[in-house]
Amino acid sequence: MSRTKSDKNGNTAKTELSVWTRAITANSEWPDKEEFLDVIYWSRQAIGIIVGIGWGLIPLKGFIGLLLFFLVNAGVMYVYFSNFQQVDEEEYGGPWELTKEGFVTSFAGFLFCAGNLDNNIFRSSLRLIPI
């Protein structure tokens, strides 16, 4: 997706939208495949941290916590690239390639956040704040 921009002389030129603008716009065009893979990667990192904080605060532990993390992480990203962006999955090596893009590092971020919150590192510091 690009925009047409006119200057003072009436000349028009196409300008590309930023990567993040395309990331939050449905059915965007991705001329560079690497940009879309970067969006998938960094979105997955954010999901891992957010879910890790949530699971750490609940606290949700064990097999159920891990299974739910995998389902939420993979499910959100699958819905994003298949329904929201509607990319041709075969251009990227199929749905499995897009689903696993950045998954391991997202899992590491999840474990770090969930583990630190579960171990009361942050909770003990919150007790120092008068409420």
GROMACS .gro file of N, CA, C and O in nm:
model
  524
    1MET      N    1   0.085  -0.116   0.000
    1MET     CA    2   0.000   0.000   0.000
    1MET      C    3   0.091   0.123   0.000
    1MET      O    4   0.184   0.133   0.077
    2SER      N    5   0.063   0.214  -0.087
    2SER     CA    6   0.141   0.338  -0.092
    2SER      C    7   0.046   0.455  -0.108
    2SER      O    8  -0.070   0.439  -0.144
    3ARG      N    9   0.097   0.571  -0.078
    3ARG     CA   10   0.018   0.692  -0.091
    3ARG      C   11   0.074   0.777  -0.202
    3ARG      O   12   0.193   0.776  -0.230
    4THR      N   13  -0.012   0.856  -0.263
    4THR     CA   14   0.032   0.950  -0.364
    4THR      C   15   0.046   1.085  -0.298
    4THR      O   16  -0.044   1.131  -0.228
    5LYS      N   17   0.159   1.148  -0.319
    5LYS     CA   18   0.188   1.275  -0.256
    5LYS      C   19   0.215   1.378  -0.364
    5LYS      O   20   0.290   1.352  -0.458
    6SER      N   21   0.155   1.496  -0.352
    6SER     CA   22   0.176   1.603  -0.450
    6SER      C   23   0.264   1.711  -0.389
    6SER      O   24   0.248   1.748  -0.273
    7ASP      N   25   0.355   1.764  -0.469
    7ASP     CA   26   0.435   1.876  -0.421
    7ASP      C   27   0.375   2.007  -0.471
    7ASP      O   28   0.268   2.011  -0.529
    8LYS      N   29   0.445   2.120  -0.449
    8LYS     CA   30   0.394   2.252  -0.487
    8LYS      C   31   0.371   2.265  -0.637
    8LYS      O   32   0.283   2.337  -0.681
    9ASN      N   33   0.449   2.198  -0.718
    9ASN     CA   34   0.441   2.208  -0.863
    9ASN      C   35   0.337   2.114  -0.923
    9ASN      O   36   0.321   2.110  -1.044
   10GLY      N   37   0.268   2.037  -0.840
   10GLY     CA   38   0.167   1.946  -0.891
   10GLY      C   39   0.222   1.810  -0.930
   10GLY      O   40   0.149   1.726  -0.981
   11ASN      N   41   0.351   1.788  -0.910
   11ASN     CA   42   0.409   1.657  -0.940
   11ASN      C   43   0.365   1.558  -0.833
   11ASN      O   44   0.357   1.591  -0.715
   12THR      N   45   0.336   1.438  -0.876
   12THR     CA   46   0.295   1.336  -0.780
   12THR      C   47   0.403   1.229  -0.771
   12THR      O   48   0.471   1.198  -0.869
   13ALA      N   49   0.416   1.175  -0.651
   13ALA     CA   50   0.512   1.068  -0.627
   13ALA      C   51   0.451   0.973  -0.526
   13ALA      O   52   0.379   1.015  -0.436
   14LYS      N   53   0.480   0.846  -0.542
   14LYS     CA   54   0.431   0.748  -0.446
   14LYS      C   55   0.528   0.740  -0.330
   14LYS      O   56   0.649   0.734  -0.349
   15THR      N   57   0.474   0.741  -0.210
   15THR     CA   58   0.555   0.725  -0.090
   15THR      C   59   0.509   0.599  -0.018
   15THR      O   60   0.389   0.574  -0.006
   16GLU      N   61   0.603   0.521   0.028
   16GLU     CA   62   0.572   0.399   0.100
   16GLU      C   63   0.533   0.431   0.244
   16GLU      O   64   0.590   0.522   0.305
   17LEU      N   65   0.435   0.360   0.294
   17LEU     CA   66   0.397   0.373   0.433
   17LEU      C   67   0.504   0.307   0.519
   17LEU      O   68   0.572   0.214   0.476
   18SER      N   69   0.518   0.354   0.643
   18SER     CA   70   0.618   0.294   0.731
   18SER      C   71   0.579   0.150   0.763
   18SER      O   72   0.464   0.109   0.748
   19VAL      N   73   0.676   0.076   0.808
   19VAL     CA   74   0.655  -0.066   0.839
   19VAL      C   75   0.547  -0.079   0.947
   19VAL      O   76   0.458  -0.163   0.937
   20TRP      N   77   0.555   0.003   1.050
   20TRP     CA   78   0.460  -0.009   1.161
   20TRP      C   79   0.321   0.036   1.122
   20TRP      O   80   0.222  -0.014   1.174
   21THR      N   81   0.311   0.131   1.030
   21THR     CA   82   0.179   0.171   0.979
   21THR      C   83   0.116   0.056   0.903
   21THR      O   84  -0.002   0.025   0.919
   22ARG      N   85   0.196  -0.011   0.821
   22ARG     CA   86   0.146  -0.128   0.748
   22ARG      C   87   0.113  -0.243   0.842
   22ARG      O   88   0.022  -0.321   0.818
   23ALA      N   89   0.188  -0.253   0.953
   23ALA     CA   90   0.166  -0.361   1.049
   23ALA      C   91   0.030  -0.351   1.116
   23ALA      O   92  -0.033  -0.454   1.145
   24ILE      N   93  -0.019  -0.230   1.138
   24ILE     CA   94  -0.148  -0.214   1.206
   24ILE      C   95  -0.263  -0.186   1.109
   24ILE      O   96  -0.375  -0.164   1.151
   25THR      N   97  -0.233  -0.187   0.978
   25THR     CA   98  -0.335  -0.168   0.875
   25THR      C   99  -0.367  -0.303   0.813
   25THR      O  100  -0.278  -0.375   0.771
   26ALA      N  101  -0.495  -0.335   0.808
   26ALA     CA  102  -0.537  -0.464   0.754
   26ALA      C  103  -0.507  -0.472   0.605
   26ALA      O  104  -0.514  -0.373   0.532
   27ASN      N  105  -0.473  -0.592   0.561
   27ASN     CA  106  -0.448  -0.623   0.419
   27ASN      C  107  -0.342  -0.535   0.355
   27ASN      O  108  -0.355  -0.494   0.240
   28SER      N  109  -0.236  -0.505   0.427
   28SER     CA  110  -0.128  -0.423   0.373
   28SER      C  111  -0.047  -0.501   0.271
   28SER      O  112  -0.042  -0.624   0.275
   29GLU      N  113   0.016  -0.428   0.181
   29GLU     CA  114   0.107  -0.490   0.085
   29GLU      C  115   0.246  -0.493   0.146
   29GLU      O  116   0.290  -0.396   0.206
   30TRP      N  117   0.313  -0.604   0.128
   30TRP     CA  118   0.448  -0.623   0.182
   30TRP      C  119   0.543  -0.654   0.067
   30TRP      O  120   0.570  -0.770   0.037
   31PRO      N  121   0.597  -0.549   0.002
   31PRO     CA  122   0.689  -0.574  -0.109
   31PRO      C  123   0.819  -0.641  -0.065
   31PRO      O  124   0.878  -0.717  -0.140
   32ASP      N  125   0.862  -0.613   0.058
   32ASP     CA  126   0.983  -0.675   0.112
   32ASP      C  127   0.940  -0.779   0.216
   32ASP      O  128   0.886  -0.744   0.321
   33LYS      N  129   0.965  -0.905   0.187
   33LYS     CA  130   0.923  -1.013   0.277
   33LYS      C  131   0.991  -1.003   0.413
   33LYS      O  132   0.932  -1.038   0.515
   34GLU      N  133   1.114  -0.956   0.415
   34GLU     CA  134   1.188  -0.945   0.541
   34GLU      C  135   1.122  -0.847   0.637
   34GLU      O  136   1.126  -0.867   0.758
   35GLU      N  137   1.061  -0.742   0.585
   35GLU     CA  138   0.992  -0.646   0.672
   35GLU      C  139   0.875  -0.713   0.743
   35GLU      O  140   0.853  -0.690   0.861
   36PHE      N  141   0.800  -0.793   0.670
   36PHE     CA  142   0.686  -0.862   0.732
   36PHE      C  143   0.735  -0.962   0.836
   36PHE      O  144   0.676  -0.975   0.944
   37LEU      N  145   0.843  -1.033   0.807
   37LEU     CA  146   0.897  -1.128   0.904
   37LEU      C  147   0.947  -1.055   1.028
   37LEU      O  148   0.935  -1.107   1.140
   38ASP      N  149   1.002  -0.934   1.012
   38ASP     CA  150   1.043  -0.853   1.127
   38ASP      C  151   0.923  -0.814   1.212
   38ASP      O  152   0.930  -0.815   1.336
   39VAL      N  153   0.813  -0.779   1.148
   39VAL     CA  154   0.691  -0.745   1.222
   39VAL      C  155   0.641  -0.865   1.301
   39VAL      O  156   0.605  -0.853   1.418
   40ILE      N  157   0.643  -0.982   1.238
   40ILE     CA  158   0.602  -1.105   1.307
   40ILE      C  159   0.694  -1.129   1.427
   40ILE      O  160   0.648  -1.157   1.538
   41TYR      N  161   0.825  -1.117   1.405
   41TYR     CA  162   0.923  -1.143   1.511
   41TYR      C  163   0.901  -1.051   1.631
   41TYR      O  164   0.889  -1.097   1.745
   42TRP      N  165   0.895  -0.921   1.607
   42TRP     CA  166   0.885  -0.825   1.718
   42TRP      C  167   0.748  -0.828   1.784
   42TRP      O  168   0.737  -0.806   1.906
   43SER      N  169   0.645  -0.855   1.709
   43SER     CA  170   0.512  -0.869   1.768
   43SER      C  171   0.509  -0.989   1.862
   43SER      O  172   0.451  -0.984   1.971
   44ARG      N  173   0.573  -1.095   1.820
   44ARG     CA  174   0.579  -1.215   1.904
   44ARG      C  175   0.657  -1.188   2.032
   44ARG      O  176   0.622  -1.239   2.138
   45GLN      N  177   0.762  -1.105   2.025
   45GLN     CA  178   0.838  -1.072   2.146
   45GLN      C  179   0.749  -0.996   2.244
   45GLN      O  180   0.752  -1.021   2.365
   46ALA      N  181   0.671  -0.901   2.192
   46ALA     CA  182   0.580  -0.825   2.277
   46ALA      C  183   0.476  -0.916   2.341
   46ALA      O  184   0.446  -0.904   2.461
   47ILE      N  185   0.423  -1.009   2.263
   47ILE     CA  186   0.324  -1.103   2.317
   47ILE      C  187   0.386  -1.187   2.428
   47ILE      O  188   0.325  -1.209   2.532
   48GLY      N  189   0.509  -1.234   2.407
   48GLY     CA  190   0.576  -1.315   2.508
   48GLY      C  191   0.594  -1.241   2.640
   48GLY      O  192   0.569  -1.296   2.748
   49ILE      N  193   0.633  -1.115   2.632
   49ILE     CA  194   0.652  -1.036   2.754
   49ILE      C  195   0.519  -1.006   2.822
   49ILE      O  196   0.506  -1.020   2.944
   50ILE      N  197   0.419  -0.967   2.744
   50ILE     CA  198   0.288  -0.935   2.801
   50ILE      C  199   0.225  -1.058   2.867
   50ILE      O  200   0.175  -1.051   2.981
   51VAL      N  201   0.228  -1.171   2.798
   51VAL     CA  202   0.172  -1.293   2.855
   51VAL      C  203   0.254  -1.337   2.976
   51VAL      O  204   0.198  -1.382   3.077
   52GLY      N  205   0.386  -1.321   2.971
   52GLY     CA  206   0.471  -1.355   3.085
   52GLY      C  207   0.437  -1.273   3.209
   52GLY      O  208   0.430  -1.326   3.320
   53ILE      N  209   0.414  -1.145   3.189
   53ILE     CA  210   0.375  -1.060   3.302
   53ILE      C  211   0.239  -1.103   3.356
   53ILE      O  212   0.219  -1.114   3.477
   54GLY      N  213   0.146  -1.130   3.265
   54GLY     CA  214   0.014  -1.175   3.308
   54GLY      C  215   0.018  -1.306   3.384
   54GLY      O  216  -0.041  -1.319   3.492
   55TRP      N  217   0.091  -1.403   3.331
   55TRP     CA  218   0.100  -1.534   3.397
   55TRP      C  219   0.174  -1.522   3.530
   55TRP      O  220   0.145  -1.595   3.623
   56GLY      N  221   0.272  -1.432   3.537
   56GLY     CA  222   0.346  -1.415   3.662
   56GLY      C  223   0.262  -1.349   3.770
   56GLY      O  224   0.277  -1.378   3.889
   57LEU      N  225   0.175  -1.259   3.732
   57LEU     CA  226   0.089  -1.192   3.829
   57LEU      C  227  -0.025  -1.279   3.878
   57LEU      O  228  -0.072  -1.264   3.991
   58ILE      N  229  -0.072  -1.372   3.794
   58ILE     CA  230  -0.189  -1.453   3.832
   58ILE      C  231  -0.161  -1.541   3.953
   58ILE      O  232  -0.245  -1.541   4.042
   59PRO      N  233  -0.065  -1.612   3.980
   59PRO     CA  234   0.038  -1.679   3.902
   59PRO      C  235  -0.014  -1.809   3.841
   59PRO      O  236  -0.079  -1.888   3.908
   60LEU      N  237   0.017  -1.826   3.716
   60LEU     CA  238  -0.022  -1.946   3.643
   60LEU      C  239   0.106  -2.026   3.619
   60LEU      O  240   0.199  -1.976   3.557
   61LYS      N  241   0.111  -2.149   3.670
   61LYS     CA  242   0.235  -2.227   3.668
   61LYS      C  243   0.216  -2.361   3.599
   61LYS      O  244   0.105  -2.403   3.570
   62GLY      N  245   0.330  -2.427   3.578
   62GLY     CA  246   0.330  -2.566   3.533
   62GLY      C  247   0.292  -2.585   3.388
   62GLY      O  248   0.300  -2.494   3.305
   63PHE      N  249   0.249  -2.707   3.362
   63PHE     CA  250   0.216  -2.748   3.225
   63PHE      C  251   0.103  -2.664   3.167
   63PHE      O  252   0.107  -2.627   3.050
   64ILE      N  253   0.004  -2.633   3.248
   64ILE     CA  254  -0.110  -2.555   3.200
   64ILE      C  255  -0.064  -2.415   3.157
   64ILE      O  256  -0.105  -2.365   3.051
   65GLY      N  257   0.022  -2.353   3.235
   65GLY     CA  258   0.074  -2.220   3.200
   65GLY      C  259   0.153  -2.223   3.071
   65GLY      O  260   0.137  -2.134   2.985
   66LEU      N  261   0.238  -2.322   3.055
   66LEU     CA  262   0.318  -2.334   2.933
   66LEU      C  263   0.230  -2.363   2.812
   66LEU      O  264   0.247  -2.303   2.706
   67LEU      N  265   0.136  -2.455   2.828
   67LEU     CA  266   0.047  -2.489   2.717
   67LEU      C  267  -0.036  -2.368   2.674
   67LEU      O  268  -0.048  -2.339   2.555
   68LEU      N  269  -0.089  -2.295   2.771
   68LEU     CA  270  -0.168  -2.176   2.738
   68LEU      C  271  -0.082  -2.069   2.671
   68LEU      O  272  -0.128  -2.000   2.580
   69PHE      N  273   0.044  -2.055   2.714
   69PHE     CA  274   0.134  -1.960   2.647
   69PHE      C  275   0.151  -1.998   2.500
   69PHE      O  276   0.139  -1.914   2.412
   70PHE      N  277   0.180  -2.125   2.474
   70PHE     CA  278   0.199  -2.170   2.336
   70PHE      C  279   0.074  -2.147   2.252
   70PHE      O  280   0.081  -2.100   2.139
   71LEU      N  281  -0.042  -2.178   2.307
   71LEU     CA  282  -0.167  -2.162   2.233
   71LEU      C  283  -0.198  -2.014   2.207
   71LEU      O  284  -0.237  -1.979   2.095
   72VAL      N  285  -0.181  -1.930   2.308
   72VAL     CA  286  -0.208  -1.787   2.290
   72VAL      C  287  -0.110  -1.727   2.190
   72VAL      O  288  -0.150  -1.655   2.097
   73ASN      N  289   0.017  -1.756   2.207
   73ASN     CA  290   0.121  -1.698   2.121
   73ASN      C  291   0.101  -1.740   1.976
   73ASN      O  292   0.096  -1.657   1.886
   74ALA      N  293   0.088  -1.869   1.952
   74ALA     CA  294   0.070  -1.917   1.815
   74ALA      C  295  -0.065  -1.874   1.758
   74ALA      O  296  -0.074  -1.835   1.641
   75GLY      N  297  -0.168  -1.879   1.840
   75GLY     CA  298  -0.301  -1.843   1.793
   75GLY      C  299  -0.314  -1.697   1.753
   75GLY      O  300  -0.369  -1.666   1.647
   76VAL      N  301  -0.262  -1.608   1.835
   76VAL     CA  302  -0.269  -1.465   1.804
   76VAL      C  303  -0.193  -1.435   1.676
   76VAL      O  304  -0.243  -1.363   1.588
   77MET      N  305  -0.075  -1.491   1.661
   77MET     CA  306   0.004  -1.463   1.542
   77MET      C  307  -0.059  -1.526   1.418
   77MET      O  308  -0.056  -1.466   1.310
   78TYR      N  309  -0.117  -1.644   1.431
   78TYR     CA  310  -0.182  -1.707   1.316
   78TYR      C  311  -0.301  -1.623   1.269
   78TYR      O  312  -0.319  -1.600   1.150
   79VAL      N  313  -0.382  -1.577   1.363
   79VAL     CA  314  -0.496  -1.492   1.327
   79VAL      C  315  -0.446  -1.363   1.263
   79VAL      O  316  -0.505  -1.314   1.166
   80TYR      N  317  -0.336  -1.308   1.314
   80TYR     CA  318  -0.282  -1.183   1.260
   80TYR      C  319  -0.241  -1.199   1.113
   80TYR      O  320  -0.284  -1.121   1.028
   81PHE      N  321  -0.160  -1.300   1.083
   81PHE     CA  322  -0.111  -1.308   0.945
   81PHE      C  323  -0.210  -1.374   0.849
   81PHE      O  324  -0.208  -1.346   0.730
   82SER      N  325  -0.300  -1.457   0.900
   82SER     CA  326  -0.394  -1.521   0.806
   82SER      C  327  -0.523  -1.442   0.787
   82SER      O  328  -0.574  -1.435   0.675
   83ASN      N  329  -0.575  -1.383   0.892
   83ASN     CA  330  -0.702  -1.310   0.880
   83ASN      C  331  -0.685  -1.159   0.869
   83ASN      O  332  -0.752  -1.096   0.787
   84PHE      N  333  -0.598  -1.101   0.952
   84PHE     CA  334  -0.584  -0.955   0.952
   84PHE      C  335  -0.502  -0.907   0.833
   84PHE      O  336  -0.545  -0.821   0.757
   85GLN      N  337  -0.384  -0.963   0.812
   85GLN     CA  338  -0.300  -0.922   0.700
   85GLN      C  339  -0.332  -0.998   0.572
   85GLN      O  340  -0.306  -0.951   0.463
   86GLN      N  341  -0.386  -1.116   0.583
   86GLN     CA  342  -0.423  -1.202   0.469
   86GLN      C  343  -0.309  -1.217   0.368
   86GLN      O  344  -0.328  -1.201   0.248
   87VAL      N  345  -0.190  -1.249   0.420
   87VAL     CA  346  -0.076  -1.271   0.331
   87VAL      C  347  -0.085  -1.411   0.272
   87VAL      O  348  -0.151  -1.499   0.326
   88ASP      N  349  -0.018  -1.429   0.160
   88ASP     CA  350  -0.008  -1.560   0.099
   88ASP      C  351   0.099  -1.636   0.175
   88ASP      O  352   0.218  -1.609   0.161
   89GLU      N  353   0.056  -1.729   0.257
   89GLU     CA  354   0.148  -1.802   0.345
   89GLU      C  355   0.254  -1.878   0.268
   89GLU      O  356   0.366  -1.896   0.316
   90GLU      N  357   0.223  -1.922   0.149
   90GLU     CA  358   0.317  -2.000   0.069
   90GLU      C  359   0.437  -1.916   0.025
   90GLU      O  360   0.544  -1.969   0.000
   91GLU      N  361   0.421  -1.785   0.014
   91GLU     CA  362   0.534  -1.698  -0.020
   91GLU      C  363   0.640  -1.698   0.090
   91GLU      O  364   0.755  -1.665   0.065
   92TYR      N  365   0.599  -1.731   0.211
   92TYR     CA  366   0.689  -1.730   0.326
   92TYR      C  367   0.727  -1.870   0.371
   92TYR      O  368   0.782  -1.887   0.478
   93GLY      N  369   0.694  -1.969   0.293
   93GLY     CA  370   0.729  -2.106   0.327
   93GLY      C  371   0.618  -2.183   0.396
   93GLY      O  372   0.643  -2.288   0.454
   94GLY      N  373   0.498  -2.131   0.395
   94GLY     CA  374   0.384  -2.199   0.456
   94GLY      C  375   0.351  -2.143   0.593
   94GLY      O  376   0.427  -2.066   0.651
   95PRO      N  377   0.236  -2.183   0.646
   95PRO     CA  378   0.193  -2.129   0.775
   95PRO      C  379   0.284  -2.169   0.891
   95PRO      O  380   0.300  -2.094   0.987
   96TRP      N  381   0.346  -2.285   0.881
   96TRP     CA  382   0.435  -2.329   0.989
   96TRP      C  383   0.556  -2.236   1.003
   96TRP      O  384   0.598  -2.206   1.113
   97GLU      N  385   0.612  -2.192   0.892
   97GLU     CA  386   0.727  -2.102   0.896
   97GLU      C  387   0.691  -1.970   0.963
   97GLU      O  388   0.768  -1.916   1.042
   98LEU      N  389   0.575  -1.917   0.931
   98LEU     CA  390   0.532  -1.792   0.993
   98LEU      C  391   0.495  -1.813   1.140
   98LEU      O  392   0.519  -1.725   1.223
   99THR      N  393   0.440  -1.928   1.172
   99THR     CA  394   0.400  -1.955   1.310
   99THR      C  395   0.521  -1.970   1.400
   99THR      O  396   0.518  -1.927   1.515
  100LYS      N  397   0.631  -2.024   1.349
  100LYS     CA  398   0.748  -2.045   1.436
  100LYS      C  399   0.848  -1.930   1.432
  100LYS      O  400   0.944  -1.931   1.508
  101GLU      N  401   0.826  -1.828   1.350
  101GLU     CA  402   0.918  -1.714   1.340
  101GLU      C  403   0.929  -1.643   1.475
  101GLU      O  404   0.833  -1.587   1.526
  102GLY      N  405   1.046  -1.647   1.537
  102GLY     CA  406   1.072  -1.579   1.663
  102GLY      C  407   1.011  -1.645   1.785
  102GLY      O  408   1.007  -1.585   1.893
  103PHE      N  409   0.967  -1.769   1.772
  103PHE     CA  410   0.896  -1.835   1.882
  103PHE      C  411   0.987  -1.863   2.001
  103PHE      O  412   0.948  -1.843   2.116
  104VAL      N  413   1.109  -1.907   1.976
  104VAL     CA  414   1.199  -1.945   2.086
  104VAL      C  415   1.239  -1.824   2.169
  104VAL      O  416   1.238  -1.828   2.292
  105THR      N  417   1.271  -1.712   2.104
  105THR     CA  418   1.308  -1.593   2.181
  105THR      C  419   1.187  -1.536   2.254
  105THR      O  420   1.200  -1.480   2.363
  106SER      N  421   1.069  -1.550   2.197
  106SER     CA  422   0.947  -1.508   2.266
  106SER      C  423   0.925  -1.593   2.391
  106SER      O  424   0.887  -1.541   2.496
  107PHE      N  425   0.952  -1.720   2.380
  107PHE     CA  426   0.940  -1.810   2.495
  107PHE      C  427   1.039  -1.772   2.604
  107PHE      O  428   1.006  -1.775   2.723
  108ALA      N  429   1.160  -1.732   2.565
  108ALA     CA  430   1.259  -1.689   2.664
  108ALA      C  431   1.212  -1.563   2.737
  108ALA      O  432   1.225  -1.553   2.860
  109GLY      N  433   1.158  -1.467   2.664
  109GLY     CA  434   1.105  -1.347   2.727
  109GLY      C  435   0.989  -1.378   2.820
  109GLY      O  436   0.976  -1.321   2.928
  110PHE      N  437   0.904  -1.471   2.778
  110PHE     CA  438   0.792  -1.515   2.861
  110PHE      C  439   0.843  -1.576   2.991
  110PHE      O  440   0.796  -1.542   3.100
  111LEU      N  441   0.940  -1.669   2.981
  111LEU     CA  442   0.992  -1.734   3.101
  111LEU      C  443   1.058  -1.635   3.195
  111LEU      O  444   1.043  -1.643   3.317
  112PHE      N  445   1.131  -1.540   3.139
  112PHE     CA  446   1.198  -1.439   3.222
  112PHE      C  447   1.096  -1.357   3.299
  112PHE      O  448   1.107  -1.339   3.420
  113CYS      N  449   0.996  -1.307   3.229
  113CYS     CA  450   0.895  -1.221   3.294
  113CYS      C  451   0.810  -1.299   3.393
  113CYS      O  452   0.788  -1.254   3.506
  114ALA      N  453   0.762  -1.414   3.352
  114ALA     CA  454   0.678  -1.494   3.440
  114ALA      C  455   0.756  -1.542   3.562
  114ALA      O  456   0.706  -1.538   3.674
  115GLY      N  457   0.880  -1.583   3.540
  115GLY     CA  458   0.962  -1.632   3.650
  115GLY      C  459   0.998  -1.524   3.750
  115GLY      O  460   0.994  -1.547   3.871
  116ASN      N  461   1.030  -1.406   3.703
  116ASN     CA  462   1.065  -1.298   3.794
  116ASN      C  463   0.945  -1.250   3.874
  116ASN      O  464   0.957  -1.220   3.992
  117LEU      N  465   0.831  -1.244   3.812
  117LEU     CA  466   0.711  -1.203   3.886
  117LEU      C  467   0.668  -1.311   3.982
  117LEU      O  468   0.624  -1.282   4.093
  118ASP      N  469   0.681  -1.436   3.942
  118ASP     CA  470   0.640  -1.546   4.028
  118ASP      C  471   0.733  -1.559   4.149
  118ASP      O  472   0.690  -1.601   4.254
  119ASN      N  473   0.858  -1.522   4.135
  119ASN     CA  474   0.953  -1.533   4.244
  119ASN      C  475   0.951  -1.413   4.337
  119ASN      O  476   1.041  -1.394   4.417
  120ASN      N  477   0.850  -1.330   4.322
  120ASN     CA  478   0.828  -1.215   4.410
  120ASN      C  479   0.938  -1.110   4.403
  120ASN      O  480   0.953  -1.030   4.495
  121ILE      N  481   1.017  -1.107   4.298
  121ILE     CA  482   1.117  -1.002   4.285
  121ILE      C  483   1.050  -0.867   4.276
  121ILE      O  484   1.089  -0.772   4.343
  122PHE      N  485   0.946  -0.859   4.194
  122PHE     CA  486   0.877  -0.733   4.178
  122PHE      C  487   0.775  -0.709   4.289
  122PHE      O  488   0.753  -0.597   4.331
  123ARG      N  489   0.715  -0.813   4.337
  123ARG     CA  490   0.614  -0.797   4.443
  123ARG      C  491   0.676  -0.743   4.570
  123ARG      O  492   0.616  -0.661   4.638
  124SER      N  493   0.797  -0.787   4.606
  124SER     CA  494   0.861  -0.736   4.727
  124SER      C  495   0.894  -0.589   4.715
  124SER      O  496   0.887  -0.515   4.812
  125SER      N  497   0.930  -0.544   4.596
  125SER     CA  498   0.959  -0.401   4.578
  125SER      C  499   0.830  -0.319   4.580
  125SER      O  500   0.833  -0.202   4.617
  126LEU      N  501   0.718  -0.379   4.542
  126LEU     CA  502   0.591  -0.306   4.546
  126LEU      C  503   0.545  -0.282   4.689
  126LEU      O  504   0.471  -0.189   4.715
  127ARG      N  505   0.589  -0.365   4.781
  127ARG     CA  506   0.549  -0.346   4.922
  127ARG      C  507   0.610  -0.219   4.980
  127ARG      O  508   0.562  -0.167   5.077
  128LEU      N  509   0.718  -0.171   4.921
  128LEU     CA  510   0.782  -0.049   4.970
  128LEU      C  511   0.705   0.077   4.932
  128LEU      O  512   0.724   0.181   4.989
  129ILE      N  513   0.616   0.065   4.835
  129ILE     CA  514   0.539   0.180   4.789
  129ILE      C  515   0.415   0.190   4.878
  129ILE      O  516   0.333   0.098   4.884
  130PRO      N  517   0.398   0.304   4.947
  130PRO     CA  518   0.278   0.318   5.032
  130PRO      C  519   0.153   0.331   4.945
  130PRO      O  520   0.151   0.403   4.847
  131ILE      N  521   0.050   0.260   4.984
  131ILE     CA  522  -0.075   0.265   4.907
  131ILE      C  523  -0.180   0.339   4.986
  131ILE      O  524  -0.196   0.331   5.101
   0.00000   0.00000   0.00000
